Structures are given as C-alpha cells and as structure tokens.
GROMACS .gro file of C-alpha atoms in nm:
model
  302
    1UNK     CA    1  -0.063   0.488   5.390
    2UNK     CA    2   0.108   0.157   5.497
    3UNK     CA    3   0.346   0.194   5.198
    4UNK     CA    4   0.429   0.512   5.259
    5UNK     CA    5   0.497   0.376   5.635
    6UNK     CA    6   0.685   0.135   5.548
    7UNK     CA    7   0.885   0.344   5.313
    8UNK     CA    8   0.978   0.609   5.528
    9UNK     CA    9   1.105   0.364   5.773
   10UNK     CA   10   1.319   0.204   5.547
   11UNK     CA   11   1.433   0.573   5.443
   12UNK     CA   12   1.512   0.629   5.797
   13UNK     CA   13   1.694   0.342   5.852
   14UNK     CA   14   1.907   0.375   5.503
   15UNK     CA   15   2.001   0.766   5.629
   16UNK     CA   16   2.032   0.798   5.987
   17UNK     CA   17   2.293   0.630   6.233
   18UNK     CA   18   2.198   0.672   6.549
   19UNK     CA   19   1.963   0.879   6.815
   20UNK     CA   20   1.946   1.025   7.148
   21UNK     CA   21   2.200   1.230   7.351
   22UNK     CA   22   2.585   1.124   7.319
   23UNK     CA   23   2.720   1.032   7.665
   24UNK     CA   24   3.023   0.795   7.503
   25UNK     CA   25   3.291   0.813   7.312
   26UNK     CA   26   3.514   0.627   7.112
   27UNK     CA   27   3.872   0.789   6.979
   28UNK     CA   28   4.121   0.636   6.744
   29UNK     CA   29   4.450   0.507   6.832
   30UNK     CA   30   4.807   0.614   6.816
   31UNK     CA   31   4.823   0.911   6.513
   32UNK     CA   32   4.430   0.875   6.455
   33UNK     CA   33   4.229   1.153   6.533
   34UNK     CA   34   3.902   1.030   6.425
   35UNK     CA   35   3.619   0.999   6.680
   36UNK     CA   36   3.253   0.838   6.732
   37UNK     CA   37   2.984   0.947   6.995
   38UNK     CA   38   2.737   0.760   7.070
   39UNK     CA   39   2.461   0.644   7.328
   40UNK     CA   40   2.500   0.477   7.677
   41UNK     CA   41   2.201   0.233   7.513
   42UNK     CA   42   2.436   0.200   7.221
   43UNK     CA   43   2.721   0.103   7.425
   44UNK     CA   44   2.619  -0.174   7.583
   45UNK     CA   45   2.446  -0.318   7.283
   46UNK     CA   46   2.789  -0.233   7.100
   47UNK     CA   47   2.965  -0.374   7.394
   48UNK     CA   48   2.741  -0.741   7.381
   49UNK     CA   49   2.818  -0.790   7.028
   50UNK     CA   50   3.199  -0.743   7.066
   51UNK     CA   51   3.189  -1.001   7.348
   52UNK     CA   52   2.964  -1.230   7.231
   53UNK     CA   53   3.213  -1.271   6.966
   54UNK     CA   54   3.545  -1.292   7.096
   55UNK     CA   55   3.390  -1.492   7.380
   56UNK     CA   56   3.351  -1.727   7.010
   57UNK     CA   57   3.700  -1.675   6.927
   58UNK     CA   58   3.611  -1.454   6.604
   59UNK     CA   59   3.839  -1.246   6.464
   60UNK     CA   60   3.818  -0.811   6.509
   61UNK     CA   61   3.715  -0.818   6.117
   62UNK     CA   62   3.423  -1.041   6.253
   63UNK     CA   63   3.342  -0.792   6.497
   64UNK     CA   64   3.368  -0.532   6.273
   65UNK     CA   65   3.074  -0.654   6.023
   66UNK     CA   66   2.842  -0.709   6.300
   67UNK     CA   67   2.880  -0.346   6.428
   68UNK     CA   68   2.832  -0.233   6.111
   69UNK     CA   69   2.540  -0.446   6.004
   70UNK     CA   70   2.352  -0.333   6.365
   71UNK     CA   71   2.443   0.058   6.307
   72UNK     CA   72   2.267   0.031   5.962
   73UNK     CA   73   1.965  -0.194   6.119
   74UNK     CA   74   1.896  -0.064   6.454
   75UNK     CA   75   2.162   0.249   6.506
   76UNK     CA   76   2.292  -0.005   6.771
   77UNK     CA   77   1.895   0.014   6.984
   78UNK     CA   78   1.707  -0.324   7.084
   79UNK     CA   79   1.385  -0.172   6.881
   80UNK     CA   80   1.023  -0.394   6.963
   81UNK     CA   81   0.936  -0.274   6.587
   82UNK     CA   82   1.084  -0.278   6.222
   83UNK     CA   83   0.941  -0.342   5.880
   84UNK     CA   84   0.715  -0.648   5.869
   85UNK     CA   85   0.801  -0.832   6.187
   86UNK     CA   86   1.128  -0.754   6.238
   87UNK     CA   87   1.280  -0.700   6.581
   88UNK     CA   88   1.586  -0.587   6.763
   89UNK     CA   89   1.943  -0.517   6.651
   90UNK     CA   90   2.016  -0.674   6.354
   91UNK     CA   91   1.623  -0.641   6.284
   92UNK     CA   92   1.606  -1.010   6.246
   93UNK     CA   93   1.215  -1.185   6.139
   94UNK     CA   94   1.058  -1.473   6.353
   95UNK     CA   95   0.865  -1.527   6.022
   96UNK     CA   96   1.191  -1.588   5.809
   97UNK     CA   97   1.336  -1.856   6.093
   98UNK     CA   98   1.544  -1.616   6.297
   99UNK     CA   99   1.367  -1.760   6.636
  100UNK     CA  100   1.093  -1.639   6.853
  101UNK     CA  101   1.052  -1.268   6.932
  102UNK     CA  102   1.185  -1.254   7.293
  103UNK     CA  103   1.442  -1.499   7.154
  104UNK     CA  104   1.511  -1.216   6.912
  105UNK     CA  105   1.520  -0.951   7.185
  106UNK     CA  106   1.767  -1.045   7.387
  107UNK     CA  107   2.097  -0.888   7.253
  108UNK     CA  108   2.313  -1.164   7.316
  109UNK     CA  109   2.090  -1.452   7.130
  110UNK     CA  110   2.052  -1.186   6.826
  111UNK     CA  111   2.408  -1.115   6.829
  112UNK     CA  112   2.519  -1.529   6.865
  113UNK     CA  113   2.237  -1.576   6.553
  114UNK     CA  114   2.426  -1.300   6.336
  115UNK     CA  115   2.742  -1.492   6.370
  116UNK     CA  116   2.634  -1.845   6.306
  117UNK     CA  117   2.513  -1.718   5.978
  118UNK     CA  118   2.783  -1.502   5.871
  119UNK     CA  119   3.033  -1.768   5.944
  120UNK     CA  120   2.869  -1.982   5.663
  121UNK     CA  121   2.938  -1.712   5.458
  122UNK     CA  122   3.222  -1.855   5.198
  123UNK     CA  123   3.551  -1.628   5.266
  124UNK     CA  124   3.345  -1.373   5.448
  125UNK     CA  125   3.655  -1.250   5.623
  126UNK     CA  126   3.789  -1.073   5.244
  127UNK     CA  127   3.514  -1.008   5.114
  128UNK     CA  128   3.358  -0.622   5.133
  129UNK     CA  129   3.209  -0.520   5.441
  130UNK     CA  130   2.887  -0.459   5.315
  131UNK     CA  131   2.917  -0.779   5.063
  132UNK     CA  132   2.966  -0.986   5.406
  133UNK     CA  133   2.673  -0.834   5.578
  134UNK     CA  134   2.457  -0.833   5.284
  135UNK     CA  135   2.518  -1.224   5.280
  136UNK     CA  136   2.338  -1.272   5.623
  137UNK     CA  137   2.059  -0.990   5.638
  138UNK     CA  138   1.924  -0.981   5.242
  139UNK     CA  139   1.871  -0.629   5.324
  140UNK     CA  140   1.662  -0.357   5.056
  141UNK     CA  141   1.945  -0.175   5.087
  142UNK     CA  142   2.245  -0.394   5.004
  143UNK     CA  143   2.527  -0.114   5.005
  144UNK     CA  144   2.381   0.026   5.302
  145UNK     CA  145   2.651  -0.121   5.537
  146UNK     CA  146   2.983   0.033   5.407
  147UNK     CA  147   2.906   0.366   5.548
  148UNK     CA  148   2.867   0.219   5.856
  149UNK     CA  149   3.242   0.093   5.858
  150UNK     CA  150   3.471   0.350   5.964
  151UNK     CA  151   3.292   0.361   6.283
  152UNK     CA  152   3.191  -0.009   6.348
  153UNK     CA  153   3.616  -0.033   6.296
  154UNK     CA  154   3.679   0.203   6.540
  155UNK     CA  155   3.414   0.045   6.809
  156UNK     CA  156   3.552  -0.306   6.749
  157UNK     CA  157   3.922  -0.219   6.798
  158UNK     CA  158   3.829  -0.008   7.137
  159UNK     CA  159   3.577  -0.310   7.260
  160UNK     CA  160   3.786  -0.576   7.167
  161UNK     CA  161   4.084  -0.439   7.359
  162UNK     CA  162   4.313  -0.363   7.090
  163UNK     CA  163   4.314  -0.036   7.146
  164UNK     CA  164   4.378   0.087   7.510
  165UNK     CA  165   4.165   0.314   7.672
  166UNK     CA  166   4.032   0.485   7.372
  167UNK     CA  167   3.627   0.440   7.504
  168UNK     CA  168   3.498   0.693   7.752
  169UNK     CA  169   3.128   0.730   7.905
  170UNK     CA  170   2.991   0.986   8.129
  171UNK     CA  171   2.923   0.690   8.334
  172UNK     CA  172   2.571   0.903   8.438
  173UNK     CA  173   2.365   0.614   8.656
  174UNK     CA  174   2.029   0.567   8.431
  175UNK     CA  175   1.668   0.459   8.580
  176UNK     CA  176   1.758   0.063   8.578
  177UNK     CA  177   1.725  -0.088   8.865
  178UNK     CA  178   2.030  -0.306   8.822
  179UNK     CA  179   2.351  -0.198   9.028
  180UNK     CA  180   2.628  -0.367   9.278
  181UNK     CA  181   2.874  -0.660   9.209
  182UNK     CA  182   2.604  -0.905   9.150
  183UNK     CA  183   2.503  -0.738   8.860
  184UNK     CA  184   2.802  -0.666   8.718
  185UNK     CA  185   2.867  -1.044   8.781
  186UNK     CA  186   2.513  -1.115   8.559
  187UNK     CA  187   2.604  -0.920   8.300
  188UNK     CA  188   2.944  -1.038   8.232
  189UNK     CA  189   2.798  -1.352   8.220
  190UNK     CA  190   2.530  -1.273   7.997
  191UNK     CA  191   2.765  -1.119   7.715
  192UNK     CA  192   3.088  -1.347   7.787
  193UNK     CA  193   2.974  -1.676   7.922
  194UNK     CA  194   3.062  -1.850   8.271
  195UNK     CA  195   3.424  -1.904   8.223
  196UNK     CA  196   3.496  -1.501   8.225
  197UNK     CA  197   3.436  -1.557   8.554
  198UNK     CA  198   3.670  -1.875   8.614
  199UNK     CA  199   4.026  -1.801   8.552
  200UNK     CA  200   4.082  -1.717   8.915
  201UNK     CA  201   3.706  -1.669   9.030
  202UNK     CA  202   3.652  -1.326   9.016
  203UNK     CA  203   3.602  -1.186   9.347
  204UNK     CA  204   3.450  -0.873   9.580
  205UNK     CA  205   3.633  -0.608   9.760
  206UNK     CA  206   3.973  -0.633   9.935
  207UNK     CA  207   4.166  -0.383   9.705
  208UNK     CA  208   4.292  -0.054   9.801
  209UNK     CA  209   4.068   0.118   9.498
  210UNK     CA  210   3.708  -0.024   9.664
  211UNK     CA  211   3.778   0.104  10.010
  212UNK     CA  212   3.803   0.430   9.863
  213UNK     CA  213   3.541   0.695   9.920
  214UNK     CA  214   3.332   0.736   9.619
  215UNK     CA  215   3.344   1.107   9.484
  216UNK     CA  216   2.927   1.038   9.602
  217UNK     CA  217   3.005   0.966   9.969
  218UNK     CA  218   2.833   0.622   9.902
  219UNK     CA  219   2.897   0.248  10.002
  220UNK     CA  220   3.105   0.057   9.695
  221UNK     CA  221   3.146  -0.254   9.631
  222UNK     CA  222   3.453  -0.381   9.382
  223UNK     CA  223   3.406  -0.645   9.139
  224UNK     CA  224   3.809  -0.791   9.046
  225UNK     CA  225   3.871  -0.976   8.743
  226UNK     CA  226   4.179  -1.144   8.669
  227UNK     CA  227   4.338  -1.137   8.343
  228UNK     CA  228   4.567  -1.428   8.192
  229UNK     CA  229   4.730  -1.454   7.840
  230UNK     CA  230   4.841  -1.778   7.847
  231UNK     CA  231   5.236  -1.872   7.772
  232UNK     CA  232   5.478  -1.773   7.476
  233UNK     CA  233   5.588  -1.445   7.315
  234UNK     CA  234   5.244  -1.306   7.245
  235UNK     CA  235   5.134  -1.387   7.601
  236UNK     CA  236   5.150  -0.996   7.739
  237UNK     CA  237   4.987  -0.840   7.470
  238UNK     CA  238   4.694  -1.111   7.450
  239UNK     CA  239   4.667  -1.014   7.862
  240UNK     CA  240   4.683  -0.624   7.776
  241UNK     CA  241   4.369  -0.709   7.521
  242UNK     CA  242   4.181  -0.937   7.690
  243UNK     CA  243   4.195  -0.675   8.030
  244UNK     CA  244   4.123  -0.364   7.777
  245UNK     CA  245   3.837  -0.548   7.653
  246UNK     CA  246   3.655  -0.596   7.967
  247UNK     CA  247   3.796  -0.261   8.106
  248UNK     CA  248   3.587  -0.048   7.796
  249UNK     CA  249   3.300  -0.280   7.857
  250UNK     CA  250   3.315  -0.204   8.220
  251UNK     CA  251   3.295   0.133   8.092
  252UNK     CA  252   3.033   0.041   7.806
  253UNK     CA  253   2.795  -0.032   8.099
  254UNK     CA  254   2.868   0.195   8.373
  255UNK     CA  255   2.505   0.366   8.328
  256UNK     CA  256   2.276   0.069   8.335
  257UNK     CA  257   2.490  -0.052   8.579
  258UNK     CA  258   2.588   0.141   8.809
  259UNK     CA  259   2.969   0.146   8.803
  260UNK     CA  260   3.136   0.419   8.947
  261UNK     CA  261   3.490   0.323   8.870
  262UNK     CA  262   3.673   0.126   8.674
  263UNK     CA  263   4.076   0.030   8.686
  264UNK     CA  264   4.340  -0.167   8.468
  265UNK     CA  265   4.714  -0.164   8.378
  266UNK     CA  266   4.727   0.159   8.569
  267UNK     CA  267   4.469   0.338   8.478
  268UNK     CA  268   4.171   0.424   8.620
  269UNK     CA  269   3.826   0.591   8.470
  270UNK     CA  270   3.555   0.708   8.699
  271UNK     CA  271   3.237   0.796   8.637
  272UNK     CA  272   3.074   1.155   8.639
  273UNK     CA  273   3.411   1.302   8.471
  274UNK     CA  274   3.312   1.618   8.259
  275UNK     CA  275   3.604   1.533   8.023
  276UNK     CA  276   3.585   1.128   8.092
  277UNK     CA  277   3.935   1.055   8.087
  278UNK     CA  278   4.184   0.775   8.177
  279UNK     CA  279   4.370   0.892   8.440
  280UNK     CA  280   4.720   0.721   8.577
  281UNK     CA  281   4.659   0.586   8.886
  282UNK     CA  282   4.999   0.633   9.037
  283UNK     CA  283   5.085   0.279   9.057
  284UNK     CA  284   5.369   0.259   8.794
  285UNK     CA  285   5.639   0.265   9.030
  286UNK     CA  286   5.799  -0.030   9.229
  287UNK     CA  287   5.623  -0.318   9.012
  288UNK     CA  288   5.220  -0.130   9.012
  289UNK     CA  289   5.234  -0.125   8.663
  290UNK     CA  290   5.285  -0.525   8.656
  291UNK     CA  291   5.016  -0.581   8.916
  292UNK     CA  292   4.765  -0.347   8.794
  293UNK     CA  293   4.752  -0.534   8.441
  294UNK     CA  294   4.685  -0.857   8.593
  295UNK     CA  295   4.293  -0.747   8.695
  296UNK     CA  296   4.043  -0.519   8.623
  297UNK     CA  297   3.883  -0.389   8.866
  298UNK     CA  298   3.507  -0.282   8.829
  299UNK     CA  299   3.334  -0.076   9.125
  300UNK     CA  300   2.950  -0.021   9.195
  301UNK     CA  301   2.782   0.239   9.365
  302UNK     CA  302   2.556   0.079   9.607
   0.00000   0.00000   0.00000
C-alpha cells in the first residue's frame, strides 16, 4: 500500500501542473497570444522566486529554471508533504542536507537554496531546461521539467518586469490576516531584501491615487516605491523593468495582502476587476507619463 502511495504521488506530480480555482493570469507580449492561469497561492510563490532572484542579480533564464523546476515539484504550492520527507516548493529533503523543515518552508529560504545549487551547475545557463534543473533536484523523473517551460518563460518575463503589464489577478482579499502598508512593507522585504526599500525610503500616503475613494468605500493607505535605473543608455529601460517587476508582484500579492490598487508608468490595476485589466490612468499628458514611471504605487484596503 505504501508503494502504491508513493507511486501515485509521484504519478501526480509527473502529470498535473497545478490546482485550485484560477484567479491570475499571465499573457504574452507584443504578437504572443499565449496565456497561463493560475492560483493567487501560486502567484505569490511564483512572485518570491522571481525576486529572490533578481534581488541576486540572476539572469531571466535563471528565473526561468526555477519556475519550471517548482511547477513540476509543487505546481508552484508550499506543500507540508511529498515523497519521503520532502517539503515545500522545490520539494527539497532535510534528510539529503537541504536544511531544517521550517527552514524548508519558508518560500524565500527554499527559493535562495535552489539557486545556490544551480549556480554550481557548470554552464547551466545553455544547457536544457530540464538538463539544468535535473542537475539540482536528482528528480525520478528527469525530463519532467521541459513541459513546464513555456509557462515558467512566460511567468519569469511578466515577474521580472520585462514584459509590461502582462500579469493580472482578481485581486479577491483571501482569509489572511495580513493587510495595510506595513505588510506590504514585510513582504517586500521578505522576497527582495532591505535595500528595495532604500533607494529613496519608500514611503505612505501623500499621492493623489491614495486619497482616492476605494471602489469599497474603505480607509486606504498607499505604499510608494521609487524606481531608479542608474546612468547610461540602458538606464530607462532597466527603470521600466525594475518598476514592472514590483508593479506584477504588487499584483502577485494583492489577495494575501490586501491591495486594492496598484499604479506605474501610467497605468493603474485595481482589484475586483471582472476583466482585470491595466487601465491608463490619464496622466500621459504634460510630463505624467515621466512621473508616473519613477514609483509604483501599491494601495491597501484597511
């Protein structure tokens, strides 16, 4: 009976790529028309991975393999179970070194661990997708991965900012607890590190977007971030993917957090939409455009 367990578990992790109701999406860019839906819970776990490793300086391709490798382990859920003793995304054993089980648990640890190895990994960056990933996890399943790639590709572009408001969530609040700036604040934190808070110390309120009245008729608080790119000719568009990266994981978040409305480089998505659009925010004209790209702007429902 155990083996059979055992077996259809692995069966069900080889077949299936996700579970639960879609309330995301991710579209291609420019000329693409391909799509993936997916979970708020598979969002944000999507969304920690991306930033845990640009926050590294990793490339996309980077990226990329770690989607992939946690759609084929987990279908992008922090799971308390797996074959043997292994836990969370990237289904990673305290038994085989990986670190203790609430080490293992927290996305962001699991995530950094997946990295450190696949780095080692001798010219991981050509090498196959599912060769790369195969590398780190020893997996039963070593070709598993590659079907996983067309949509860890289109996650990683949208998350990483190179493509610009191509991820959309219902933005429906869930039953966490966690809501308002502060845990926005945490969060960012958590998946980027301190300094995505330093470049001019991100700040509440004072813009004309958190004064608003929420489409709930509730108190909101606005969470600004500003977004450099540094000097020389690739300056602008490092800005436009550094702000598109923390808009979509604004977005990426807006159920366990609470976020009711987020807005950069003229855009603005709010939560609740039945289609989920980006909508222009009428600040194009007269310089709005310029200003609006230099912060993202993430609002709570209190």
């Amino acid at each position: 009976m155990v083996l059979l367990a055992v077996a259809g578990y692995l069966a069900v992790q080889y077949v299936t790529g996700g579970a639960g109701a879609p309330g995301c999406k991710v579209a291609g860019g420019k000329g693409e028309r391909t799509t993936y839906e997916f979970t708020p819970e598979q969002a944000v776990n999507a969304a920690t991975i991306t930033a845990v490793g640009t926050a590294r300086k990793l490339p996309e391709r980077a990226v990329t393999i770690a989607l992939a490798t946690a759609l084929q382990e987990s279908a992008l859920r922090n799971l308390d179970h797996g074959d043997k003793d292994s836990l969370g995304l990237f289904q990673q054993r305290p038994s085989q070194g990986w670190g203790k089980p609430e080490e293992i648990m927290d996305p962001a640890y699991s995530a950094g661990l997946f990295y450190d190895h696949l780095v080692e990994v001798p010219g991981y960056l050509d090498l196959p997708l599912t060769d790369a990933a195969q590398r780190v996890q020893r997996s039963a399943f070593p070709s598993a991965y590659a079907k996983h790639e067309p949509d860890a590709e289109l996650l990683a572009a949208a998350l990483t900012g190179r493509s610009a408001a191509t991820l959309t969530c219902d933005g429906r609040p869930g039953a966490t607890p966690e809501k308002g700036p502060d845990a926005v604040r945490a969060a960012l934190v958590r998946d980027f590190g301190h300094d995505v808070l330093r470049p001019a110390g991100a700040e509440v309120g004072g813009d004309a977007a958190s004064r608003r009245p929420a489409a709930t008729g509730s108190d909101e608080r606005t969470v600004t971030l500003p977004v450099t790119g540094g000097t020389g000719s690739g300056s602008a568009r490092e800005q436009g993917r550094r702000g598109w990266q923390l808009a979509h994981w604004a977005v990426a978040n807006a159920s366990s957090l609470h976020i009711q409305r987020v807005t950069y480089a003229g855009r603005e998505w709010t939560a609740g939409n039945t289609d989920s659009k980006w909508y222009p925010t009428g600040t194009e004209g007269a310089g709005g455009a310029e200003r609006a790209a230099g912060a993202v702007r993430i609002t709570s429902a209190r």
